PDB file of C-alpha atoms in Angstrom:
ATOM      1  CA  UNK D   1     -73.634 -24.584 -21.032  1.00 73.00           C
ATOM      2  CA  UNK D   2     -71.649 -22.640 -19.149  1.00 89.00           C
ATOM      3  CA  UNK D   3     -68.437 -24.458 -18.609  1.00 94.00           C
ATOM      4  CA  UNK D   4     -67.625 -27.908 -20.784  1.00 97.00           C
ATOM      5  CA  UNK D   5     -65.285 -30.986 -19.690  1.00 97.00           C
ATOM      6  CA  UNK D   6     -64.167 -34.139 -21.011  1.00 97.00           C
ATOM      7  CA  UNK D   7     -66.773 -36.187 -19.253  1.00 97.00           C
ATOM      8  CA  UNK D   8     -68.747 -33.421 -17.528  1.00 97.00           C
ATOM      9  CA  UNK D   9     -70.547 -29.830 -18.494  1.00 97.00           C
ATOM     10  CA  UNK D  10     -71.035 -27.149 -15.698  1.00 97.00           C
ATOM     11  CA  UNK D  11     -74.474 -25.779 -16.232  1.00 97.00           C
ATOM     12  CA  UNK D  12     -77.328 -23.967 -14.631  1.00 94.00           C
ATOM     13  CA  UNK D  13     -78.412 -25.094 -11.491  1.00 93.00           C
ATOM     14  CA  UNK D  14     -81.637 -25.005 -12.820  1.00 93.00           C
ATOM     15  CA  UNK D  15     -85.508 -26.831 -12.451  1.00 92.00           C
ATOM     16  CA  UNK D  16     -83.877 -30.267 -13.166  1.00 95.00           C
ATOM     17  CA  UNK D  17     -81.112 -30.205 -10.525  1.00 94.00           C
ATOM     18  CA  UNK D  18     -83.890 -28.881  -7.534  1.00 91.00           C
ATOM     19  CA  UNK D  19     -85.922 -31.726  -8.195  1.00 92.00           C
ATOM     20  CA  UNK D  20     -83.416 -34.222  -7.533  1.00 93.00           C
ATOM     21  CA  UNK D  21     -82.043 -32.489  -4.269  1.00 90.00           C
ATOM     22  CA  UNK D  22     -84.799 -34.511  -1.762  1.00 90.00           C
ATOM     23  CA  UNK D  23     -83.306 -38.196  -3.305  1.00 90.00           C
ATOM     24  CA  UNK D  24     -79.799 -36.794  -3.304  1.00 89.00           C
ATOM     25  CA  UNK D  25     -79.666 -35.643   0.114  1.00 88.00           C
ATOM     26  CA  UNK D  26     -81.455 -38.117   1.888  1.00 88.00           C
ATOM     27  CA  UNK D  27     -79.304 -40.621   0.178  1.00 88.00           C
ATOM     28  CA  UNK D  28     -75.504 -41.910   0.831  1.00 83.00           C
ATOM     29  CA  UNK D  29     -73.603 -39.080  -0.576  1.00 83.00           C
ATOM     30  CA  UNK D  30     -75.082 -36.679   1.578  1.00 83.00           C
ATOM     31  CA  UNK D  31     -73.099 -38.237   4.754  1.00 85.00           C
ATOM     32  CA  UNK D  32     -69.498 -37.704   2.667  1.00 83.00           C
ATOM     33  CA  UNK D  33     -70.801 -33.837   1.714  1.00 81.00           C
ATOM     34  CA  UNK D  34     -71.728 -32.785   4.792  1.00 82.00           C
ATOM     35  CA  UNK D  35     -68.976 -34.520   6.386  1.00 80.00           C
ATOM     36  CA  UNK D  36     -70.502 -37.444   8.595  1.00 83.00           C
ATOM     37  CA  UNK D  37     -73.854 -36.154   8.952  1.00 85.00           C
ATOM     38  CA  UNK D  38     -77.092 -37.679   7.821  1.00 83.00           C
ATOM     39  CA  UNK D  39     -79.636 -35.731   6.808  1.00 84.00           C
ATOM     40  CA  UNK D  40     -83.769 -36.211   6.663  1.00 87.00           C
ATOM     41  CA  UNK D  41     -85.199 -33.709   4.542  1.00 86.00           C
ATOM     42  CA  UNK D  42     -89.197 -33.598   3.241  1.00 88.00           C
ATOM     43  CA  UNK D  43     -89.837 -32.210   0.020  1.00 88.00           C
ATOM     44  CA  UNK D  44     -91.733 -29.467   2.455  1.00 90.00           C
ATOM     45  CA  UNK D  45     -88.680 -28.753   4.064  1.00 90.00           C
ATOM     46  CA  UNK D  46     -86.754 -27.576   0.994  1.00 86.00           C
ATOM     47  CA  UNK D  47     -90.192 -26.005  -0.675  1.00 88.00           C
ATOM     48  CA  UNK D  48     -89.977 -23.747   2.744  1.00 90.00           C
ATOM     49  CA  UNK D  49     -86.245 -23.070   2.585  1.00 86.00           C
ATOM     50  CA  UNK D  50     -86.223 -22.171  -1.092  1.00 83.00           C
ATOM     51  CA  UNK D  51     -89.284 -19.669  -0.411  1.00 86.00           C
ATOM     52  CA  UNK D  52     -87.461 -18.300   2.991  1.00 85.00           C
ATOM     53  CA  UNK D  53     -84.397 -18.011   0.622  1.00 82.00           C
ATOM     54  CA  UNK D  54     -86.400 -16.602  -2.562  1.00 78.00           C
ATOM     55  CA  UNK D  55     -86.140 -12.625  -1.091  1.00 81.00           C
ATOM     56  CA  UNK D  56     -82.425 -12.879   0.646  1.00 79.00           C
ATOM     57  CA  UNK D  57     -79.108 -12.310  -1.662  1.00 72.00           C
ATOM     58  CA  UNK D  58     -77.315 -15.326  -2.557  1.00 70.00           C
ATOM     59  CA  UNK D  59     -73.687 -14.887  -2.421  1.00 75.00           C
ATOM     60  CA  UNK D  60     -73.313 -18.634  -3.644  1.00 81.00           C
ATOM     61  CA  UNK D  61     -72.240 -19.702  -6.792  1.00 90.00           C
ATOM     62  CA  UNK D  62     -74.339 -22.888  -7.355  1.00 93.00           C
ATOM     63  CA  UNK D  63     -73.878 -25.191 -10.602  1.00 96.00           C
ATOM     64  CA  UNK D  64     -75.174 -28.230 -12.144  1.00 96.00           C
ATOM     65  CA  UNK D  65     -73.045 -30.998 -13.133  1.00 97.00           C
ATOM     66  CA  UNK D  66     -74.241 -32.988 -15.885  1.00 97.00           C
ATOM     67  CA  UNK D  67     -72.950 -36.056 -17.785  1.00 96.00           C
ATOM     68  CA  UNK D  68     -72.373 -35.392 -21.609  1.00 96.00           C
ATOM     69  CA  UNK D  69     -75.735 -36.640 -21.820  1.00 95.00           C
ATOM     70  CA  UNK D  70     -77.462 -34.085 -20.005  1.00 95.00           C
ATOM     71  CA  UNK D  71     -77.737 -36.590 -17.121  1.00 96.00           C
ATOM     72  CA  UNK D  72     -77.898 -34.477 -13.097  1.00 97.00           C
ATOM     73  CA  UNK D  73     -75.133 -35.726 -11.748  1.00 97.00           C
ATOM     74  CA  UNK D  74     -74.726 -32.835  -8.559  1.00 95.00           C
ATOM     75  CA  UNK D  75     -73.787 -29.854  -7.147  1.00 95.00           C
ATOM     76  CA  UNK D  76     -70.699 -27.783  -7.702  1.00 96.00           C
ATOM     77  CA  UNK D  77     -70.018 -24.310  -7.031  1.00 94.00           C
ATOM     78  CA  UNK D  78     -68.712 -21.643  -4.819  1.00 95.00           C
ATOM     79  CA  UNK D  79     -70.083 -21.163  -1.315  1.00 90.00           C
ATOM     80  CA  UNK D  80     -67.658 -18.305  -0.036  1.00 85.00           C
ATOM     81  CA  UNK D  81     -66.001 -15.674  -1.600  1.00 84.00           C
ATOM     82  CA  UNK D  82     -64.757 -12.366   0.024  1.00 85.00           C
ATOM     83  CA  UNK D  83     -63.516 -10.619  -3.074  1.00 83.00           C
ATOM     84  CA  UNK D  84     -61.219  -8.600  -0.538  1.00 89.00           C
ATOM     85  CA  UNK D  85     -59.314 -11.724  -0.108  1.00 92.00           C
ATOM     86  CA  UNK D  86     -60.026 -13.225  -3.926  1.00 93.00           C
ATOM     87  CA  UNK D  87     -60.378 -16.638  -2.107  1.00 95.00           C
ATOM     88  CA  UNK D  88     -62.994 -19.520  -3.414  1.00 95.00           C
ATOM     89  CA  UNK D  89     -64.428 -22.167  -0.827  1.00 95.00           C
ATOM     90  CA  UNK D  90     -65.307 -24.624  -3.512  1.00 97.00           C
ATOM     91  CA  UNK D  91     -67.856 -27.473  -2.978  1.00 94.00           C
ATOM     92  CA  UNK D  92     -69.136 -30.709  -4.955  1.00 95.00           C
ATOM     93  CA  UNK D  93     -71.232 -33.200  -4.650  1.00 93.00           C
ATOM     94  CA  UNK D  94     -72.390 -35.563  -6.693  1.00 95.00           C
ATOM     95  CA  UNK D  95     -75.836 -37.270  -5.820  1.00 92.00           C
ATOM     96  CA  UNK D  96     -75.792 -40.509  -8.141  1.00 87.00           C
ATOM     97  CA  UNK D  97     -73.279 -42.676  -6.103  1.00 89.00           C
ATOM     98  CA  UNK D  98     -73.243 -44.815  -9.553  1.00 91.00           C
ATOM     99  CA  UNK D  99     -70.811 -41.875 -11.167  1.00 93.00           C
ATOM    100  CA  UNK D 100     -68.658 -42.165  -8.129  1.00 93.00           C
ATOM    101  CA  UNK D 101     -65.082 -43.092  -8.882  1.00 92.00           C
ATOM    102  CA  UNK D 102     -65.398 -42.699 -12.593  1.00 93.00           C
ATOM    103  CA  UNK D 103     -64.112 -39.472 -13.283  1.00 95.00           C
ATOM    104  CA  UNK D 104     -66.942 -37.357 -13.169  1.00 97.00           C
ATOM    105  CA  UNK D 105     -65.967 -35.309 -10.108  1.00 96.00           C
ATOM    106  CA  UNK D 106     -62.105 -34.858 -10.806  1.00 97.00           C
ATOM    107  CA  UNK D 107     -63.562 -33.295 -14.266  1.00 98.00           C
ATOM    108  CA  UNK D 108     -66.081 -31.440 -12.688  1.00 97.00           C
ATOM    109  CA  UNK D 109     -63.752 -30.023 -10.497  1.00 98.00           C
ATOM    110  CA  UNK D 110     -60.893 -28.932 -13.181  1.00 98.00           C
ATOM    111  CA  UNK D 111     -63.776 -26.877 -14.442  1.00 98.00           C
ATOM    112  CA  UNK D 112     -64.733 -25.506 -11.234  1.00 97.00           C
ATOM    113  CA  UNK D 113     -61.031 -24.314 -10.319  1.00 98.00           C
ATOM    114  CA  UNK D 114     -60.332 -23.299 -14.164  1.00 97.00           C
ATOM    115  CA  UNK D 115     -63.712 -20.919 -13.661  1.00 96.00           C
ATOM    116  CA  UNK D 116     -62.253 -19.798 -10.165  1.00 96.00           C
ATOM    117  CA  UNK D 117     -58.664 -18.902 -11.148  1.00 97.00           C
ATOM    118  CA  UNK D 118     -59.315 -17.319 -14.495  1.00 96.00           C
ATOM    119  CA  UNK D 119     -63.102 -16.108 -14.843  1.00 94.00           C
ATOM    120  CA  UNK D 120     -63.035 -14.696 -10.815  1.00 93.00           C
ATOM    121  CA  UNK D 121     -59.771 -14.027 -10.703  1.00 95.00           C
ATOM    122  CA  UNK D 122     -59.412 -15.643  -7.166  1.00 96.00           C
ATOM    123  CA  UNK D 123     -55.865 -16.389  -6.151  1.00 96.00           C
ATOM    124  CA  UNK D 124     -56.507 -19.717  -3.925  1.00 97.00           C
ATOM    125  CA  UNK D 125     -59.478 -22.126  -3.806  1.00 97.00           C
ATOM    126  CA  UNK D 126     -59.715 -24.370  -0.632  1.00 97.00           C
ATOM    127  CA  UNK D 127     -62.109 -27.267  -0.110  1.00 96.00           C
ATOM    128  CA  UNK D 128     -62.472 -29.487   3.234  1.00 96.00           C
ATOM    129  CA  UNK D 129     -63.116 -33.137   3.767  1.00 95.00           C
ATOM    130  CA  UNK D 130     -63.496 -35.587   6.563  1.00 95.00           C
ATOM    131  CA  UNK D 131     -60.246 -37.998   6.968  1.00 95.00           C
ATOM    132  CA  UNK D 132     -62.684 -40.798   6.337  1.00 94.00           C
ATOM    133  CA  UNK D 133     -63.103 -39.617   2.547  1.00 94.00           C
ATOM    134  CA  UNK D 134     -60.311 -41.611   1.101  1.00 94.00           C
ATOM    135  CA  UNK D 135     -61.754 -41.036  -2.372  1.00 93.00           C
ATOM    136  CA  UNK D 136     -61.715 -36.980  -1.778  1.00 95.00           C
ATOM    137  CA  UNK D 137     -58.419 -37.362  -0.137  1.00 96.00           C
ATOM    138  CA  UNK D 138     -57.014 -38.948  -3.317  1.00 95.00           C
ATOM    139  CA  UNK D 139     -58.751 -36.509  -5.084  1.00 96.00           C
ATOM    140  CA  UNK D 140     -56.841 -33.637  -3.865  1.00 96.00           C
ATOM    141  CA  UNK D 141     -53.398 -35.532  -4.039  1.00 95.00           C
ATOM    142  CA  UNK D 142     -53.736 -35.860  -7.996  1.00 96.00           C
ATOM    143  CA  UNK D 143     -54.940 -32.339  -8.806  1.00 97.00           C
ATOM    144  CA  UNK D 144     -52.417 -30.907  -6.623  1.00 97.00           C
ATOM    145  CA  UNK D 145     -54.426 -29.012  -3.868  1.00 98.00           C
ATOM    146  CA  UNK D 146     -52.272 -29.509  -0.760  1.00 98.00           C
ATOM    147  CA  UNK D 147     -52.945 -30.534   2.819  1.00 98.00           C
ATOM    148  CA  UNK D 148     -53.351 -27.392   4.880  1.00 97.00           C
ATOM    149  CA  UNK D 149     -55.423 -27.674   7.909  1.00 96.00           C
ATOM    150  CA  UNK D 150     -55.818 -30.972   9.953  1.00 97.00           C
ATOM    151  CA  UNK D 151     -58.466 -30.283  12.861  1.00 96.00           C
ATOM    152  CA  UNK D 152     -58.175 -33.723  15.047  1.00 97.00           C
ATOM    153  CA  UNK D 153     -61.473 -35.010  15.961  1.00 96.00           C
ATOM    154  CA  UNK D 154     -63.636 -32.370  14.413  1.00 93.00           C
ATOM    155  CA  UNK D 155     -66.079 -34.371  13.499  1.00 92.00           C
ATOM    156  CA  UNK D 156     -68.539 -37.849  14.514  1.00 91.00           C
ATOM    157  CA  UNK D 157     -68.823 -39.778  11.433  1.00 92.00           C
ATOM    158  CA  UNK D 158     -69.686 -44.116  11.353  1.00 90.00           C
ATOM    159  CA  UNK D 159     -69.149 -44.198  14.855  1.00 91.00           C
ATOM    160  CA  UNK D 160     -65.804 -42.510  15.500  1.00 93.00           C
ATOM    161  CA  UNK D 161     -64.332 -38.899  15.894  1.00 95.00           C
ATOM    162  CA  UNK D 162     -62.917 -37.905  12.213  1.00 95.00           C
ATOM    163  CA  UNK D 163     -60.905 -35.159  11.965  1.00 96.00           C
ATOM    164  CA  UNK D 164     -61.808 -32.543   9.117  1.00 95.00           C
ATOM    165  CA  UNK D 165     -58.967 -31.891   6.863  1.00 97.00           C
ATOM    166  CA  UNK D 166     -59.041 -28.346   4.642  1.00 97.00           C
ATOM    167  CA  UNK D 167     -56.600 -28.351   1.672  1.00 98.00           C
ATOM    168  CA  UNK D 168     -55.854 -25.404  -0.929  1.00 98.00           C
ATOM    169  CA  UNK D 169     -54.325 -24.660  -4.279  1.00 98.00           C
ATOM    170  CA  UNK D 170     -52.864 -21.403  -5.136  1.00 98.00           C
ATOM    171  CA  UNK D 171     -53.271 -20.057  -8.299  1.00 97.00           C
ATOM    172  CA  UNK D 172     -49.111 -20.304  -9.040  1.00 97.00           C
ATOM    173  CA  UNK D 173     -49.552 -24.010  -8.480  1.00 97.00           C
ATOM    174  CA  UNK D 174     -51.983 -24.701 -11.161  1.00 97.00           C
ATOM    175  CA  UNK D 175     -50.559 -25.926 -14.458  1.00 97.00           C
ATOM    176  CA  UNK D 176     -54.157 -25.263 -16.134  1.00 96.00           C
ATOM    177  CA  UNK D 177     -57.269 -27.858 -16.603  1.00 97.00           C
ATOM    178  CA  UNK D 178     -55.837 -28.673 -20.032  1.00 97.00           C
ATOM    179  CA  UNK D 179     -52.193 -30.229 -18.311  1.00 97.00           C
ATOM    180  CA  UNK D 180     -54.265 -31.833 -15.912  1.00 97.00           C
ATOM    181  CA  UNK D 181     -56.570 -33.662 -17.972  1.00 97.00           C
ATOM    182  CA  UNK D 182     -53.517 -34.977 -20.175  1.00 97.00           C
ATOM    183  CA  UNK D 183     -51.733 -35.779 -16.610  1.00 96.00           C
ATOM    184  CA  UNK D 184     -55.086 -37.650 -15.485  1.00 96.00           C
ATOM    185  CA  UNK D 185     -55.586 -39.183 -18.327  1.00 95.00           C
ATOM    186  CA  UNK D 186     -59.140 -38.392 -18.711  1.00 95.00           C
ATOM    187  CA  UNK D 187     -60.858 -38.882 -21.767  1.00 94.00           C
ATOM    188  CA  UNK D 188     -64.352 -39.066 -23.530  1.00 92.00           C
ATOM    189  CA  UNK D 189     -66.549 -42.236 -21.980  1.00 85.00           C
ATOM    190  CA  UNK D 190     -67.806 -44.179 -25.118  1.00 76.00           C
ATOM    191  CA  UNK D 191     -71.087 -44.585 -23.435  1.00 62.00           C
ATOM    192  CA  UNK D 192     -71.970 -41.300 -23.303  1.00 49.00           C
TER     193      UNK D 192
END
């Protein structure tokens, strides 16, 4: 384990995440990930990309988010990080729209932004959204990232232009995962 939550564990992104990827992004939550776009993807397709991939550095940071009972829930990590600037471009996703809304990806992403600030000793994480995520958008609001970019009509999503909105925390702003789990409220499911 290499990070543990309340609700949620960051882990490897190992054997048991990859084989999930073709249902989880050919399924609902790709469209909010990749920010209105829906993807088709053959289990040939990613077979290719991981062996085009297999010989280039990775400058990602990819982890697994599992339930407390080992459960793949999705994909959190780092996808940009110029150490010159010690700034994080964070991304989540989590595959199983059943552990949307419960929790599960506010937790997941305390540890994320806990592992940024003091393991990598980044001074400001950022993360972007479409303005049709209301569930991100709340997100952000109560774990204090800010607003910092609106781009108007960036982006086609359900029929419309969206714009793409980019907010960031600074590392003076965070009060620590521990406040914010007591502020949140989030505690241990029994179920689990």
């Amino acid at each position: 384990m290499l990070a543990e939550g309340v609700l949620v564990d960051l882990a490897l992104y190992d054997r048991r995440f990859l084989d999930l990827e073709h249902r989880w992004f050919n399924d609902e939550g790709i469209f909010w990930w990749a920010i209105g776009s829906r993807w088709f993807i053959t289990k040939t397709m990613l077979e290719r990309d991981r062996a085009e991939e297999a010989d280039e550095p990775d400058h990602r940071m990819r982890f697994g988010l599992q339930a407390k009972d080992g459960t793949p829930l999705g994909l959190f990590g780092i996808n940009w990080l110029p150490a010159e600037h010690r700034t994080a471009l964070l991304t989540a996703f989590i595959g199983d729209p059943a552990y949307w809304g419960g929790g599960y990806g506010t937790d997941g992403l305390l540890l994320l932004v806990e592992y940024a600030f003091d393991w990598l000793d980044v001074r400001r994480v950022w993360l972007m959204t479409m303005s049709l995520n209301e569930r991100v958008m709340r997100q952000m609001e109560k774990t204090g990232f800010r607003l910092e970019v609106r781009q108007r009509q960036a982006t086609w999503a359900a029929g419309d232009w969206r714009d793409l909105l980019a907010y960031s925390l600074a590392r003076d702003e965070w009060p620590g995962r521990a406040a914010l789990v007591e502020r949140l409220g989030l505690r241990p499911r029994e179920d689990t």
